[in-house]
Short mmCIF file of C-alpha atoms in Angstrom, two decimals:
data_model
loop_
_atom_site.label_atom_id
_atom_site.label_comp_id
_atom_site.label_asym_id
_atom_site.label_seq_id
_atom_site.Cartn_x
_atom_site.Cartn_y
_atom_site.Cartn_z
CA MET A 901 114.03 117.49 65.01
CA ASP A 902 111.64 114.57 65.45
CA ASP A 903 111.37 112.71 62.13
CA ARG A 904 107.58 113.13 62.19
CA LEU A 905 107.90 116.90 62.49
CA LEU A 906 110.42 116.93 59.67
CA GLU A 907 108.05 114.88 57.53
CA ALA A 908 105.19 117.30 58.25
CA ARG A 909 107.37 120.24 57.18
CA GLU A 910 108.41 118.49 53.99
CA ARG A 911 104.81 117.66 53.11
CA TYR A 912 103.79 121.25 53.82
CA GLU A 913 106.48 122.55 51.49
CA ALA A 914 105.55 120.01 48.84
CA ALA A 915 101.92 121.17 48.98
CA VAL A 916 102.71 124.90 49.02
CA PHE A 917 105.50 125.01 46.46
CA ALA A 918 104.86 121.98 44.26
CA GLY A 919 101.10 121.64 44.54
CA ALA A 920 101.53 118.10 45.82
CA ASP A 921 98.90 118.05 48.56
CA GLY A 922 98.37 114.29 48.63
CA GLY A 923 100.56 113.89 51.71
CA LEU A 924 98.77 116.29 54.04
CA ASP A 925 96.62 113.57 55.63
CA THR A 926 99.77 111.58 56.31
CA ALA A 927 101.32 114.65 57.91
CA ASP A 928 98.28 115.06 60.14
CA ARG A 929 98.58 111.47 61.35
CA ALA A 930 102.27 111.94 62.04
CA LEU A 931 101.49 115.05 64.08
CA ASP A 932 98.75 113.17 65.95
CA GLY A 933 101.47 110.75 67.00
CA VAL A 934 103.68 113.59 68.21
CA GLU A 935 100.78 115.11 70.12
CA ALA A 936 99.92 111.76 71.72
CA ASP A 937 103.52 111.17 72.82
CA THR A 938 103.78 114.70 74.21
CA ALA A 939 100.46 114.50 76.05
CA LEU A 940 101.46 111.21 77.65
CA ALA A 941 104.85 112.57 78.69
CA ARG A 942 103.36 115.77 80.15
CA GLY A 943 100.78 113.75 82.04
CA ARG A 944 103.51 111.55 83.49
CA ILE A 945 105.42 114.59 84.73
CA ARG A 946 102.31 115.92 86.45
CA HIS A 947 101.69 112.51 88.01
CA ALA A 948 105.28 112.38 89.26
CA ARG A 949 104.80 115.79 90.88
CA TYR A 950 101.66 114.51 92.61
CA LEU A 951 103.47 111.44 93.96
CA SER A 952 106.45 113.50 95.10
CA ALA A 953 104.22 115.89 96.99
CA ARG A 954 102.35 113.03 98.63
CA ALA A 955 105.60 111.31 99.61
CA ALA A 956 106.68 114.57 101.27
CA GLY A 957 103.61 114.42 103.51
CA GLU A 958 101.55 116.94 101.59
CA GLN A 959 97.95 116.46 100.48
CA PRO A 960 98.15 117.50 96.82
CA ALA A 961 94.94 118.44 95.08
CA GLU A 962 93.79 116.74 91.91
CA ASP A 963 95.19 118.26 88.75
CA PRO A 964 92.47 118.01 86.08
CA THR A 965 95.06 118.73 83.40
CA GLU A 966 96.76 115.42 84.19
CA ILE A 967 93.75 113.25 83.40
CA ALA A 968 92.91 115.42 80.38
CA LEU A 969 96.39 114.77 78.98
CA PHE A 970 96.12 111.01 79.51
CA GLU A 971 92.65 110.89 77.97
CA ARG A 972 93.79 112.92 74.96
CA ALA A 973 96.73 110.56 74.44
CA LEU A 974 94.39 107.58 74.71
CA GLU A 975 92.05 109.06 72.11
CA LEU A 976 94.86 109.80 69.67
CA TYR A 977 96.63 106.44 70.02
CA ARG A 978 93.32 104.66 69.51
CA SER A 979 92.59 106.65 66.35
CA LEU A 980 96.08 105.87 65.04
CA GLY A 981 95.75 102.15 65.73
CA ASP A 982 98.82 102.36 67.99
CA THR A 983 98.13 99.46 70.34
CA ARG A 984 101.27 99.94 72.43
CA GLY A 985 100.56 103.63 72.99
CA GLU A 986 96.91 102.91 73.71
CA ALA A 987 97.89 100.34 76.35
CA GLU A 988 100.18 102.79 78.10
CA ALA A 989 97.64 105.63 78.02
CA GLN A 990 94.84 103.34 79.20
CA PHE A 991 96.96 102.24 82.14
CA LEU A 992 97.70 105.83 83.11
CA VAL A 993 94.04 106.81 82.92
CA GLY A 994 93.29 103.96 85.32
CA CYS A 995 96.24 104.90 87.50
CA TYR A 996 94.95 108.46 87.84
CA HIS A 997 91.54 107.26 88.98
CA GLN A 998 92.94 104.63 91.36
CA VAL A 999 95.90 106.50 92.83
CA VAL A 1000 94.82 110.14 92.72
CA ARG A 1001 91.07 109.75 93.21
CA GLY A 1002 91.25 106.63 95.38
CA ASP A 1003 88.76 104.79 93.17
CA MET A 1004 89.33 101.09 93.80
CA ASP A 1005 85.91 99.94 92.62
CA THR A 1006 85.53 101.04 88.98
CA THR A 1007 89.10 101.06 87.68
CA GLU A 1008 89.54 97.31 87.28
CA PRO A 1009 88.19 97.24 83.69
CA MET A 1010 90.64 100.01 82.76
CA PHE A 1011 93.60 97.98 83.95
CA ALA A 1012 92.25 94.79 82.37
CA ARG A 1013 91.99 96.63 79.05
CA ALA A 1014 95.53 98.00 79.45
CA ARG A 1015 96.82 94.51 80.26
CA ASP A 1016 95.17 92.99 77.19
CA LEU A 1017 96.38 95.76 74.87
CA ALA A 1018 99.91 95.52 76.25
CA GLU A 1019 99.91 91.77 75.75
CA ALA A 1020 98.74 92.21 72.16
CA ALA A 1021 101.51 94.76 71.56
CA GLY A 1022 104.20 92.66 73.23
CA ASP A 1023 104.75 95.40 75.82
CA ASP A 1024 105.64 93.45 78.95
CA LEU A 1025 106.57 96.55 80.94
CA THR A 1026 103.14 98.16 80.62
CA ARG A 1027 101.56 94.75 81.23
CA SER A 1028 103.52 94.48 84.49
CA TYR A 1029 102.15 97.85 85.61
CA ALA A 1030 98.58 96.90 84.69
CA LEU A 1031 98.88 93.59 86.55
CA ARG A 1032 100.25 95.34 89.64
CA HIS A 1033 97.26 97.64 89.82
CA LEU A 1034 94.85 94.82 89.01
CA ALA A 1035 96.31 93.10 92.06
CA PHE A 1036 95.47 96.12 94.21
CA ALA A 1037 91.92 96.16 92.86
CA ALA A 1038 91.47 92.44 93.50
CA GLN A 1039 92.89 92.76 97.01
CA HIS A 1040 90.46 95.60 97.75
CA ALA A 1041 87.58 93.42 96.53
CA GLY A 1042 88.65 90.55 98.78
CA ARG A 1043 89.83 88.27 95.95
CA VAL A 1044 93.07 87.41 97.71
CA ALA A 1045 94.25 84.52 95.52
CA GLU A 1046 93.64 86.54 92.36
CA ALA A 1047 95.54 89.49 93.82
CA HIS A 1048 98.54 87.30 94.64
CA ALA A 1049 98.52 85.73 91.17
CA ALA A 1050 98.40 89.10 89.39
CA LEU A 1051 101.19 90.56 91.50
CA ALA A 1052 103.34 87.44 91.09
CA GLU A 1053 102.94 87.63 87.30
CA SER A 1054 103.85 91.32 87.36
CA THR A 1055 106.97 90.53 89.36
CA ARG A 1056 107.95 87.71 86.99
CA LEU A 1057 107.67 90.04 84.00
CA ARG A 1058 109.77 92.67 85.74
CA ARG A 1059 112.47 90.16 86.63
CA ASP A 1060 112.58 89.01 83.01
CA LEU A 1061 112.91 92.62 81.85
CA GLY A 1062 115.65 93.40 84.36
CA PHE A 1063 113.44 96.12 85.87
CA THR A 1064 115.03 95.81 89.30
CA ALA A 1065 113.46 98.88 90.89
CA GLY A 1066 110.05 97.64 89.78
CA VAL A 1067 110.71 94.20 91.25
CA ALA A 1068 111.62 95.83 94.57
CA ALA A 1069 108.41 97.86 94.54
CA ASN A 1070 106.36 94.74 93.88
CA LEU A 1071 108.09 92.82 96.67
CA VAL A 1072 107.01 95.49 99.14
CA ALA A 1073 103.42 95.02 98.02
CA GLU A 1074 103.83 91.24 98.21
CA ALA A 1075 105.07 91.58 101.77
CA TYR A 1076 101.87 93.37 102.75
CA PHE A 1077 99.75 90.76 100.96
CA THR A 1078 101.66 87.93 102.66
CA ALA A 1079 101.40 89.52 106.10
CA GLU A 1080 97.62 89.54 105.65
CA GLY A 1081 97.53 85.78 105.38
CA GLY A 1082 99.09 84.86 102.07
CA PRO A 1083 101.85 82.30 101.55
CA GLY A 1084 105.47 83.28 102.04
CA ASP A 1085 107.67 85.20 104.45
CA PRO A 1086 107.06 88.97 104.47
CA SER A 1087 110.38 89.60 106.22
CA ALA A 1088 112.30 87.77 103.49
CA LEU A 1089 110.41 89.67 100.81
CA LEU A 1090 111.32 92.98 102.42
CA ASP A 1091 114.95 91.91 102.78
CA GLU A 1092 115.14 91.21 99.04
CA ALA A 1093 113.28 94.41 98.25
CA ALA A 1094 115.78 96.40 100.32
CA THR A 1095 118.73 94.80 98.52
CA LEU A 1096 117.26 95.39 95.07
CA ALA A 1097 116.31 98.96 95.93
CA VAL A 1098 119.90 99.75 96.91
CA GLU A 1099 121.31 98.01 93.83
CA SER A 1100 119.03 99.96 91.49
CA GLY A 1101 119.30 103.32 93.26
CA ALA A 1102 115.56 103.22 94.01
CA HIS A 1103 115.76 105.38 97.12
CA ALA A 1104 112.03 105.98 97.28
CA VAL A 1105 111.38 102.23 97.25
CA ALA A 1106 113.97 101.78 100.01
CA GLY A 1107 111.84 104.19 102.02
CA TRP A 1108 108.78 102.06 101.31
CA VAL A 1109 110.67 99.05 102.70
CA SER A 1110 111.44 100.87 105.95
CA GLU A 1111 107.86 102.06 106.21
CA ALA A 1112 106.58 98.51 105.65
CA ARG A 1113 108.80 97.17 108.42
CA LEU A 1114 107.30 99.71 110.81
CA ASN A 1115 103.74 99.08 109.67
CA LEU A 1116 103.95 95.31 109.77
CA GLY A 1117 105.94 95.20 113.01
CA PRO A 1118 105.27 91.95 114.91
CA ARG A 1119 103.88 90.22 111.81
CA LEU A 1120 107.40 90.05 110.34
#
């Protein structure tokens, strides 16, 4: 049993049988943490289903439960003062709006907030995700240099963390950015991405590499 659930049971029993009800507020906060973690995890599973369906060539509909779960987690983490959890939930709220709803114009502040929270919490993984999606927003807005800088920082963080699959995913995005006029060799970036994808078992990313080679064609 999760330690927080065990604590809530113990505080319940202390209140009911010993009349010691001073710990009930603490139990509530512990359960808020459990609820936040569960909401975030359930939202992630729904998001993964959406991405899987889209990768299979389907046109999945929005699932309003997904964003409701992420927003509930964000609310709870914020009330608990859990900066790391808030950063992750804030990123996923932004991700839903950008990826599922295709909103590239109003999500930038969400990712900036997630980046800042993650930095404050020392959560470099979530910061790498926020920076990746900030890069997409900047690229969409025509701020090419800013997009390259954000994606490069995301990739650096992922290399430092040993997040090889994430590095490969970023290199595919970098190849597209480079092929549109940025510095570097898109072909070399895709070659490295392919190698890292195989090494990390990131078969979906390997598919992105093949797709990028087809899309970029003569620009490689």
